[in-house]
Short mmCIF file of C-alpha atoms and ligand atoms in Angstrom, two decimals:
data_model
loop_
_atom_site.label_atom_id
_atom_site.label_comp_id
_atom_site.label_asym_id
_atom_site.label_seq_id
_atom_site.Cartn_x
_atom_site.Cartn_y
_atom_site.Cartn_z
CA MET A 15 -72.78 28.39 -13.03
CA ALA A 16 -70.64 31.50 -12.54
CA LEU A 17 -71.76 34.60 -14.47
CA SER A 18 -69.40 37.01 -16.20
CA GLY A 19 -69.27 40.71 -15.35
CA LEU A 20 -71.11 41.60 -18.58
CA GLN A 21 -73.85 39.06 -17.86
CA ILE A 22 -74.26 40.48 -14.37
CA GLN A 23 -74.31 44.07 -15.65
CA LYS A 24 -77.39 43.27 -17.76
CA LEU A 25 -79.25 42.46 -14.53
CA LEU A 26 -78.32 45.76 -12.83
CA PRO A 27 -80.24 49.10 -13.17
CA LYS A 28 -77.45 50.67 -15.30
CA THR A 29 -78.00 54.15 -13.80
CA ASN A 30 -74.40 54.50 -12.59
CA CYS A 31 -75.62 56.21 -9.41
CA LYS A 32 -72.45 55.17 -7.48
CA GLU A 33 -74.32 54.30 -4.27
CA CYS A 34 -72.70 50.87 -4.20
CA GLY A 35 -69.26 52.49 -3.99
CA SER A 36 -68.36 51.76 -7.63
CA ASN A 37 -68.31 54.43 -10.30
CA THR A 38 -70.45 52.47 -12.73
CA CYS A 39 -72.82 49.51 -12.72
CA LEU A 40 -70.29 47.70 -14.94
CA ALA A 41 -67.50 48.23 -12.42
CA PHE A 42 -69.78 46.88 -9.68
CA ALA A 43 -70.72 43.91 -11.90
CA MET A 44 -67.03 43.12 -12.38
CA LYS A 45 -66.54 43.13 -8.61
CA LEU A 46 -69.52 40.82 -8.18
CA ALA A 47 -68.12 38.43 -10.79
CA ALA A 48 -64.81 38.39 -8.94
CA LYS A 49 -66.70 37.84 -5.64
CA LYS A 50 -65.23 41.08 -4.27
CA ALA A 51 -68.64 42.68 -3.58
CA GLU A 52 -72.11 41.67 -2.40
CA LEU A 53 -75.26 42.41 -4.39
CA SER A 54 -76.79 43.89 -1.21
CA ALA A 55 -74.51 46.93 -1.75
CA CYS A 56 -76.80 48.00 -4.61
CA PRO A 57 -80.07 49.29 -3.09
CA TYR A 58 -81.78 49.21 -6.50
CA ALA A 59 -81.16 45.58 -7.46
CA SER A 60 -84.33 43.99 -8.84
CA ASP A 61 -85.92 40.82 -7.46
CA GLU A 62 -84.89 39.08 -10.66
CA ALA A 63 -81.25 40.08 -10.15
CA LYS A 64 -81.38 38.84 -6.56
CA LYS A 65 -82.85 35.52 -7.68
CA VAL A 66 -80.43 34.93 -10.55
CA LEU A 67 -77.33 36.11 -8.73
CA GLY A 68 -78.33 34.31 -5.54
CA ALA A 69 -78.59 31.01 -7.41
CA ALA A 70 -75.37 31.70 -9.32
CA GLY A 71 -73.56 32.48 -6.05
CA GLU A 72 -74.49 29.16 -4.42
CA PRO A 73 -71.68 26.60 -4.45
CA PRO A 74 -72.43 23.62 -6.74
CA VAL A 75 -72.05 21.30 -3.73
CA LYS A 76 -74.31 22.47 -0.93
CA CYS A 77 -72.72 23.45 2.38
CA ILE A 78 -74.15 21.50 5.33
CA GLU A 79 -73.49 22.95 8.79
CA LEU A 80 -73.32 20.56 11.73
CA GLY A 81 -72.72 20.60 15.47
CA PRO A 82 -74.31 22.65 18.25
CA ASP A 83 -72.51 25.79 17.06
CA LYS A 84 -72.79 24.82 13.35
CA LYS A 85 -69.03 25.16 13.02
CA LEU A 86 -68.48 21.81 11.33
CA ARG A 87 -69.07 22.37 7.63
CA VAL A 88 -69.05 19.81 4.85
CA GLY A 89 -69.58 20.42 1.13
CA ALA A 90 -69.45 23.91 -0.44
CA GLU A 91 -66.86 22.70 -2.92
CA THR A 92 -66.36 24.51 -6.22
CA VAL A 93 -63.54 22.67 -8.01
CA LEU A 94 -62.68 19.12 -9.04
CA TYR A 95 -58.96 19.51 -8.42
CA ARG A 96 -57.27 21.44 -5.66
CA HIS A 97 -54.83 23.18 -8.02
CA GLU A 98 -57.77 24.84 -9.84
CA LYS A 99 -58.38 26.99 -6.76
CA THR A 100 -58.72 25.24 -3.40
CA PHE A 101 -60.84 22.68 -1.60
CA VAL A 102 -63.06 24.34 0.98
CA ASN A 103 -64.18 21.95 3.74
CA GLN A 104 -62.09 18.94 4.64
CA THR A 105 -63.53 15.43 4.87
CA ALA A 106 -65.03 15.17 8.35
CA LEU A 107 -63.90 12.04 10.20
CA ALA A 108 -66.23 10.16 12.55
CA VAL A 109 -65.57 7.16 14.79
CA ASN A 110 -68.28 4.54 15.25
CA ILE A 111 -69.65 2.94 18.42
CA ASN A 112 -72.42 0.34 18.59
CA ASP A 113 -75.23 0.32 21.11
CA THR A 114 -74.39 -3.32 21.87
CA ASP A 115 -70.79 -2.50 22.89
CA LYS A 116 -69.95 -2.96 26.58
CA PRO A 117 -70.61 0.23 28.59
CA GLU A 118 -66.99 0.46 29.82
CA ALA A 119 -65.70 0.15 26.25
CA VAL A 120 -68.17 2.80 25.06
CA GLU A 121 -67.11 5.27 27.77
CA LYS A 122 -63.46 4.67 26.97
CA THR A 123 -63.99 5.27 23.25
CA LEU A 124 -66.08 8.40 23.85
CA GLY A 125 -63.35 9.79 26.13
CA SER A 126 -60.73 9.00 23.47
CA ILE A 127 -62.78 10.73 20.76
CA ARG A 128 -63.26 13.78 22.97
CA ASP A 129 -59.58 14.03 23.98
CA TYR A 130 -57.84 13.04 20.76
CA VAL A 131 -55.77 15.89 19.38
CA LEU A 132 -52.94 15.75 16.88
CA GLU A 133 -50.77 18.82 16.42
CA ARG A 134 -49.27 19.39 12.99
CA VAL A 135 -47.56 22.64 11.86
CA GLY A 136 -49.39 24.52 14.60
CA GLU A 137 -52.82 23.12 13.67
CA LYS A 138 -54.78 21.09 16.21
CA LEU A 139 -56.52 18.21 14.43
CA ARG A 140 -59.46 16.45 16.08
CA ILE A 141 -62.16 13.86 15.41
CA ASP A 142 -65.21 15.67 14.03
CA LEU A 143 -68.21 13.43 14.79
CA VAL A 144 -69.31 10.30 16.61
CA ALA A 145 -71.34 7.69 14.73
CA VAL A 146 -73.72 5.58 16.82
CA THR A 147 -75.03 2.40 15.18
CA ASP A 148 -78.22 0.72 16.29
CA LYS A 149 -77.48 -2.99 16.62
CA SER A 150 -79.77 -3.70 19.55
CA GLY A 151 -83.04 -2.85 17.84
CA ASP A 152 -84.06 -1.15 21.09
CA PRO A 153 -85.07 2.50 20.37
CA ALA A 154 -84.66 3.65 24.00
CA LYS A 155 -81.21 2.10 24.36
CA PHE A 156 -80.07 3.53 21.04
CA ALA A 157 -81.43 7.00 21.82
CA ASN A 158 -79.79 6.99 25.25
CA LEU A 159 -76.41 6.14 23.76
CA CYS A 160 -76.73 8.91 21.15
CA ALA A 161 -77.51 11.37 23.95
CA ARG A 162 -74.56 10.10 26.00
CA ALA A 163 -72.20 10.35 23.01
CA PHE A 164 -73.22 13.97 22.50
CA GLU A 165 -73.00 14.74 26.21
CA VAL A 166 -69.41 13.44 26.47
CA THR A 167 -67.96 14.67 23.18
CA ARG A 168 -70.15 17.66 22.21
CA ARG A 169 -69.68 16.47 18.65
CA PRO A 170 -72.54 16.06 16.17
CA ILE A 171 -73.78 12.47 16.00
CA VAL A 172 -74.26 10.30 12.94
CA ILE A 173 -77.45 8.55 14.03
CA ARG A 174 -77.46 5.23 12.18
CA SER A 175 -80.31 2.78 12.21
CA SER A 176 -82.59 0.96 9.80
CA SER A 177 -85.51 1.44 12.18
CA LEU A 178 -87.73 4.50 11.79
CA GLN A 179 -88.68 4.25 15.44
CA SER A 180 -85.06 4.21 16.64
CA LEU A 181 -84.04 7.07 14.36
CA THR A 182 -86.98 9.15 15.59
CA ALA A 183 -86.19 8.50 19.26
CA ALA A 184 -82.48 9.28 18.82
CA ALA A 185 -83.12 12.40 16.72
CA LYS A 186 -85.25 13.78 19.56
CA ALA A 187 -82.67 12.79 22.18
CA VAL A 188 -79.95 14.89 20.50
CA LYS A 189 -82.12 17.79 19.35
CA GLY A 190 -79.99 20.94 19.15
CA SER A 191 -76.81 19.09 18.19
CA ASN A 192 -77.39 19.58 14.44
CA SER A 193 -76.51 15.98 13.79
CA VAL A 194 -76.98 13.60 10.85
CA ILE A 195 -79.80 11.06 10.52
CA ALA A 196 -78.72 8.04 8.46
CA SER A 197 -80.32 7.14 6.19
CA ALA A 198 -83.57 7.83 4.37
CA ASN A 199 -84.52 5.55 1.48
CA PRO A 200 -87.45 5.94 -0.95
CA LYS A 201 -89.78 4.21 1.55
CA THR A 202 -88.79 6.12 4.71
CA ALA A 203 -87.93 9.52 3.22
CA ASP A 204 -91.26 11.27 3.89
CA GLU A 205 -91.27 10.35 7.59
CA LEU A 206 -87.57 11.02 8.14
CA VAL A 207 -87.72 14.45 6.49
CA LYS A 208 -90.31 15.40 9.13
CA VAL A 209 -88.10 14.02 11.91
CA ALA A 210 -85.05 15.89 10.57
CA GLN A 211 -87.01 19.14 10.21
CA GLU A 212 -88.56 18.96 13.67
CA ASN A 213 -85.23 18.26 15.37
CA GLY A 214 -82.90 20.41 13.24
CA HIS A 215 -80.75 17.62 11.81
CA ALA A 216 -79.35 16.87 8.38
CA LEU A 217 -80.59 13.77 6.60
CA THR A 218 -78.60 11.32 4.51
CA VAL A 219 -80.38 9.75 1.58
CA THR A 220 -79.57 6.40 0.09
CA ALA A 221 -80.75 4.36 -2.90
CA PRO A 222 -79.34 1.50 -4.98
CA ASN A 223 -78.04 3.70 -7.80
CA LEU A 224 -77.32 7.27 -8.83
CA ASP A 225 -80.57 7.67 -10.78
CA GLU A 226 -82.70 6.68 -7.81
CA ILE A 227 -80.73 8.78 -5.34
CA SER A 228 -81.06 11.79 -7.69
CA ALA A 229 -84.81 11.25 -7.94
CA LEU A 230 -85.03 11.06 -4.15
CA THR A 231 -83.05 14.26 -3.45
CA SER A 232 -85.12 16.10 -6.10
CA LYS A 233 -88.35 14.95 -4.48
CA ILE A 234 -87.21 15.94 -0.99
CA LYS A 235 -85.97 19.34 -2.19
CA GLU A 236 -89.25 20.02 -3.96
CA ALA A 237 -91.02 19.27 -0.69
CA GLY A 238 -88.99 22.09 0.92
CA PHE A 239 -86.13 20.28 2.70
CA ASN A 240 -82.58 20.67 1.45
CA ASN A 241 -80.33 19.76 4.40
CA LEU A 242 -79.20 16.59 2.64
CA ILE A 243 -76.16 14.34 2.44
CA LEU A 244 -75.65 11.51 -0.09
CA ASN A 245 -74.96 7.99 1.17
CA PHE A 246 -74.14 5.79 -1.83
CA GLU A 247 -74.75 2.06 -1.58
CA THR A 248 -71.45 0.67 -2.85
CA PHE A 249 -69.70 -2.64 -2.38
CA SER A 250 -66.09 -2.01 -3.36
CA LEU A 251 -63.44 0.66 -3.20
CA SER A 252 -63.45 1.10 -6.99
CA GLU A 253 -67.22 1.51 -7.07
CA GLN A 254 -67.10 4.12 -4.30
CA PHE A 255 -64.33 5.98 -6.14
CA GLN A 256 -66.47 5.93 -9.27
CA VAL A 257 -69.72 7.19 -7.75
CA ASN A 258 -67.99 9.89 -5.71
CA SER A 259 -66.28 11.13 -8.87
CA ILE A 260 -69.44 10.95 -11.02
CA ALA A 261 -71.46 12.86 -8.41
CA ARG A 262 -68.87 15.59 -7.96
CA ARG A 263 -68.34 15.97 -11.70
CA ALA A 264 -72.09 16.10 -12.36
CA ALA A 265 -72.56 18.78 -9.69
CA LEU A 266 -69.64 20.93 -10.83
CA LYS A 267 -69.43 20.49 -14.56
CA ASP A 268 -73.10 19.91 -15.44
CA SER A 269 -74.66 21.96 -12.58
CA PHE A 270 -76.72 18.86 -11.79
CA LYS A 271 -78.34 19.92 -8.52
CA PRO A 272 -79.77 16.51 -7.44
CA LEU A 273 -76.19 15.31 -6.82
CA GLY A 274 -74.95 18.67 -5.50
CA TYR A 275 -74.65 17.54 -1.88
CA PRO A 276 -71.77 16.33 0.30
CA THR A 277 -71.42 12.57 0.82
CA LEU A 278 -71.22 10.25 3.80
CA LYS A 279 -69.49 6.88 3.75
CA PHE A 280 -69.63 4.17 6.45
CA ILE A 281 -66.58 1.93 6.57
CA ASP A 282 -67.78 -1.08 8.44
CA GLY A 283 -64.66 -3.15 8.99
CA GLY A 284 -62.07 -5.29 7.29
CA GLU A 285 -58.30 -5.49 7.50
CA MET A 286 -56.57 -2.37 8.77
CA PHE A 287 -55.03 -1.58 5.36
CA ASP A 288 -58.39 -2.00 3.61
CA ILE A 289 -59.97 0.43 6.07
CA ALA A 290 -57.14 2.90 5.54
CA ALA A 291 -57.51 2.58 1.74
CA ASP A 292 -61.24 3.31 1.99
CA VAL A 293 -60.67 6.40 4.14
CA ILE A 294 -57.88 7.63 1.87
CA ASN A 295 -60.27 7.30 -1.07
CA GLU A 296 -62.80 9.51 0.76
CA ILE A 297 -60.20 12.11 1.75
CA THR A 298 -58.68 12.36 -1.70
CA LYS A 299 -61.81 11.83 -3.77
CA TYR A 300 -64.56 14.07 -2.54
CA GLY A 301 -65.80 12.44 0.66
CA GLY A 302 -67.85 14.76 2.90
CA ILE A 303 -68.06 12.61 6.04
CA CYS A 304 -66.24 9.31 6.54
CA VAL A 305 -67.10 6.98 9.43
CA LEU A 306 -64.27 4.80 10.75
CA PRO A 307 -65.34 1.50 12.34
CA TYR A 308 -63.32 1.99 15.54
CA PHE A 309 -60.92 4.33 17.32
CA ASP A 310 -57.34 3.67 16.24
CA PRO A 311 -54.96 6.51 17.13
CA ALA A 312 -52.12 5.10 15.00
CA MET A 313 -54.28 5.10 11.87
CA LEU A 314 -55.67 8.54 12.68
CA VAL A 315 -52.17 10.09 12.71
CA SER A 316 -51.61 9.12 9.07
CA LEU A 317 -55.13 9.91 7.91
CA MET A 318 -55.31 13.31 9.57
CA THR A 319 -51.89 14.29 8.26
CA LEU A 320 -52.95 13.29 4.74
CA ARG A 321 -56.18 15.24 5.16
CA LEU A 322 -54.29 18.33 6.30
CA ASN A 323 -52.07 18.14 3.21
CA ILE A 324 -54.97 17.75 0.79
CA TYR A 325 -57.14 20.45 2.31
CA THR A 326 -54.51 23.11 3.01
CA ASP A 327 -55.34 26.10 0.84
CA PRO A 328 -52.36 26.48 -1.52
CA GLN A 329 -53.15 30.20 -1.77
CA LYS A 330 -52.94 30.73 2.00
CA PRO A 331 -49.80 29.32 3.55
CA ILE A 332 -50.14 28.13 7.12
CA GLN A 333 -48.61 30.71 9.40
CA VAL A 334 -47.43 30.94 12.97
CA GLU A 335 -47.96 34.01 15.10
CA PRO A 336 -45.23 36.62 14.62
CA LYS A 337 -43.34 36.88 17.93
CA VAL A 338 -40.12 35.86 19.71
CA TYR A 339 -40.23 32.13 20.51
CA PRO A 340 -38.06 30.51 23.18
CA VAL A 341 -36.45 27.24 22.03
CA GLY A 342 -35.51 25.24 25.13
CA GLU A 343 -34.90 27.49 28.15
CA PRO A 344 -33.04 30.52 26.85
CA ASP A 345 -31.76 33.34 29.08
CA ARG A 346 -30.55 36.87 28.36
CA ASN A 347 -27.25 35.60 26.97
CA SER A 348 -28.67 32.93 24.67
CA PRO A 349 -28.18 33.24 20.90
CA VAL A 350 -30.87 34.84 18.74
CA PHE A 351 -31.94 33.29 15.42
CA ILE A 352 -34.41 34.70 12.95
CA THR A 353 -36.69 33.12 10.33
CA THR A 354 -40.06 33.77 8.69
CA ASN A 355 -43.56 32.93 9.93
CA PHE A 356 -44.28 30.26 7.29
CA SER A 357 -45.29 27.36 9.56
CA LEU A 358 -43.19 24.75 7.83
CA THR A 359 -40.09 26.95 7.96
CA TYR A 360 -40.71 27.83 11.60
CA PHE A 361 -41.16 24.21 12.71
CA ILE A 362 -38.14 22.98 10.76
CA VAL A 363 -35.84 25.74 12.05
CA SER A 364 -37.03 25.51 15.67
CA GLY A 365 -36.72 21.71 15.49
CA GLU A 366 -33.14 21.92 14.23
CA ILE A 367 -32.18 24.46 16.90
CA GLU A 368 -33.69 22.11 19.50
CA ASN A 369 -31.77 19.17 18.02
CA SER A 370 -28.53 21.13 18.32
CA GLY A 371 -29.01 21.10 22.09
CA THR A 372 -28.67 24.85 22.49
CA ASN A 373 -31.17 27.14 24.17
CA ALA A 374 -32.03 30.07 21.93
CA TRP A 375 -34.50 32.78 20.98
CA LEU A 376 -36.16 32.48 17.59
CA VAL A 377 -37.42 35.77 16.19
CA VAL A 378 -40.34 35.32 13.78
CA PRO A 379 -41.51 38.56 12.15
CA GLU A 380 -44.67 38.95 10.08
CA CYS A 381 -43.86 37.71 6.54
CA GLU A 382 -47.40 36.78 5.40
CA GLY A 383 -46.55 33.10 5.73
CA MET A 384 -43.83 33.14 3.07
CA SER A 385 -40.65 31.10 3.12
CA VAL A 386 -37.32 32.90 3.56
CA LEU A 387 -36.37 33.53 -0.07
CA THR A 388 -39.93 34.32 -1.18
CA ALA A 389 -40.39 36.76 1.69
CA TRP A 390 -37.07 38.42 0.90
CA ALA A 391 -37.97 38.72 -2.82
CA ALA A 392 -41.34 40.23 -1.84
CA GLY A 393 -39.67 42.79 0.43
CA LYS A 394 -41.19 41.25 3.58
CA PHE A 395 -37.90 39.99 5.05
CA SER A 396 -35.56 42.94 4.63
CA GLY A 397 -33.04 44.37 7.07
CA ALA A 398 -35.29 47.35 7.73
CA SER A 399 -38.47 45.30 8.31
CA ILE A 400 -36.65 42.86 10.64
CA ALA A 401 -35.16 45.77 12.62
CA LYS A 402 -38.60 47.37 12.92
CA PHE A 403 -40.06 44.11 14.24
CA ILE A 404 -37.22 43.61 16.74
CA LYS A 405 -37.79 47.09 18.14
CA SER A 406 -41.56 46.62 18.27
CA VAL A 407 -41.33 43.42 20.39
CA GLY A 408 -38.70 44.90 22.77
CA LEU A 409 -36.06 42.25 22.03
CA GLU A 410 -33.28 44.69 22.95
CA GLU A 411 -34.58 44.79 26.53
CA GLN A 412 -35.21 41.04 26.62
CA VAL A 413 -31.68 39.88 25.67
CA ALA A 414 -28.12 41.01 26.44
CA THR A 415 -26.61 39.63 23.25
CA ARG A 416 -26.28 41.93 20.26
CA GLN A 417 -25.79 39.24 17.62
CA ILE A 418 -28.57 37.89 15.43
CA ILE A 419 -28.13 34.80 13.25
CA ILE A 420 -29.80 35.27 9.86
CA PRO A 421 -30.54 32.53 7.28
CA GLY A 422 -27.62 31.99 4.88
CA TYR A 423 -29.92 32.47 1.87
CA VAL A 424 -30.37 36.14 2.75
CA ALA A 425 -26.77 37.01 3.64
CA GLN A 426 -27.24 40.16 1.54
CA ILE A 427 -29.52 41.77 4.14
CA SER A 428 -26.81 41.77 6.82
CA GLY A 429 -25.54 45.28 5.99
CA GLU A 430 -29.01 46.84 5.94
CA LEU A 431 -29.93 45.03 9.17
CA GLU A 432 -26.84 46.34 10.99
CA GLU A 433 -27.55 49.86 9.72
CA SER A 434 -31.16 49.68 10.87
CA LEU A 435 -30.23 48.13 14.24
CA PRO A 436 -27.26 50.14 15.53
CA GLY A 437 -25.08 48.12 17.92
CA TRP A 438 -26.14 44.74 16.50
CA LYS A 439 -24.05 42.33 14.43
CA ALA A 440 -25.75 40.17 11.82
CA VAL A 441 -24.14 36.73 11.73
CA VAL A 442 -24.78 34.78 8.53
CA GLY A 443 -26.04 31.33 9.48
CA PRO A 444 -26.35 28.21 7.31
CA GLN A 445 -28.49 28.15 4.17
CA GLU A 446 -30.18 24.88 5.11
CA ALA A 447 -31.86 24.29 8.47
CA ALA A 448 -30.29 20.82 8.52
CA ASP A 449 -26.89 22.51 8.97
CA ILE A 450 -27.93 24.46 12.08
CA GLU A 451 -26.59 21.76 14.40
CA SER A 452 -23.07 21.83 12.92
CA PHE A 453 -23.22 25.64 12.81
CA VAL A 454 -24.06 25.75 16.53
CA LYS A 455 -21.27 23.31 17.37
CA ALA A 456 -18.69 25.30 15.37
CA ARG A 457 -19.75 28.85 16.21
CA ILE A 458 -21.71 28.90 19.48
CA LYS A 459 -20.93 26.05 21.84
FE1 SF4 G 32 -75.44 50.65 -10.44
FE2 SF4 G 32 -76.66 49.82 -8.21
FE3 SF4 G 32 -74.13 50.66 -8.12
FE4 SF4 G 32 -76.09 52.39 -8.56
S1 SF4 G 32 -75.77 51.20 -6.71
S2 SF4 G 32 -74.11 52.25 -9.65
S3 SF4 G 32 -77.49 51.17 -9.74
S4 SF4 G 32 -74.90 48.91 -9.25
#
């Protein structure tokens, strides 16, 4: 549970020595409460303060780091609804292969998983993990396929088997990949914790109901292992929705640590729309890792786009790099447009210029990812700031034209822009990007 500044101050030495950079212990406590400072900045913090504040600073849903570089993170969530603050780590998507699949089919799927990339508003979206399911019952065959899947994709593996022997063999075969062993139940937990510890993997735990799964995570944590993921045994979409919601609510609202872990859900088959509904449930309702039964690029386009929308931080707009972008194959005499570096605005404007069939330069100054009117209102898209950017990127040497087409919504900056850029004429373009094509036909072509 988050502590207030006054609660934190009671744990500090209260000497106001200023060594932390704040004038008083209270001021430092306020910064800690707002997560704008680290306790380590106070050299005199007691062990008790470190313990209490360390526990209070942990997210209610534990962060699990996966992959050889530990860059894939699941969990670490702090809110039930995105509008409260933001979601932190998006639902990781895995694609399943079975160790009884034909070798050619396996190689093809692994290559597809490795190479799949979907570009949306400048973001490159990829498949996060490979799940390998033991259907052969042959530990060596299963372990070899896990190793091959990691070798080809360099993604962490969801190692799935009901056999302790197969899980152990595969966990060793992909040691160093920081993968996921699935799953430990009350009977196999002790052995599998050892296997996970020795090989550096996370462990999913499963049990028939929430009480039993809570008892199992508590027992494992008490034994000193906490790299856990919850795998609920559910038999319908509504049941999965319910347990995901109960677990997240218990972790966040009641600080119930035994359910404070990310989840993993296997989707084992069914009609395409049923599979999509299951994955959508995971993406929108708290899923940590979701395993798709097969590689389907058409389904992935929709799911990844949905995931991007849900997990985009509303406080940090997606931005493109501030620079001068060519649209088509512009030359020195091509027209020059300008817009802001909010990704959505950039992609819409550049798309409409492209649709108009003209080759052009699109100037995109730094506007902190704001849309045109917001950036103008915040003073980030003024005549003076645009002129400064144009000079800094050397546009005057790059093009022969001395006309710049500004968005119609900010017609009022034209005078200031012409004053700040002597020799240039600011041409007021359309207000809506959709009207760029008719503007180009009427004024440029
Ligand atoms: Fe207080 Fe510690 Fe900061 Fe000194 S360094 S003012 S004791 S919080």
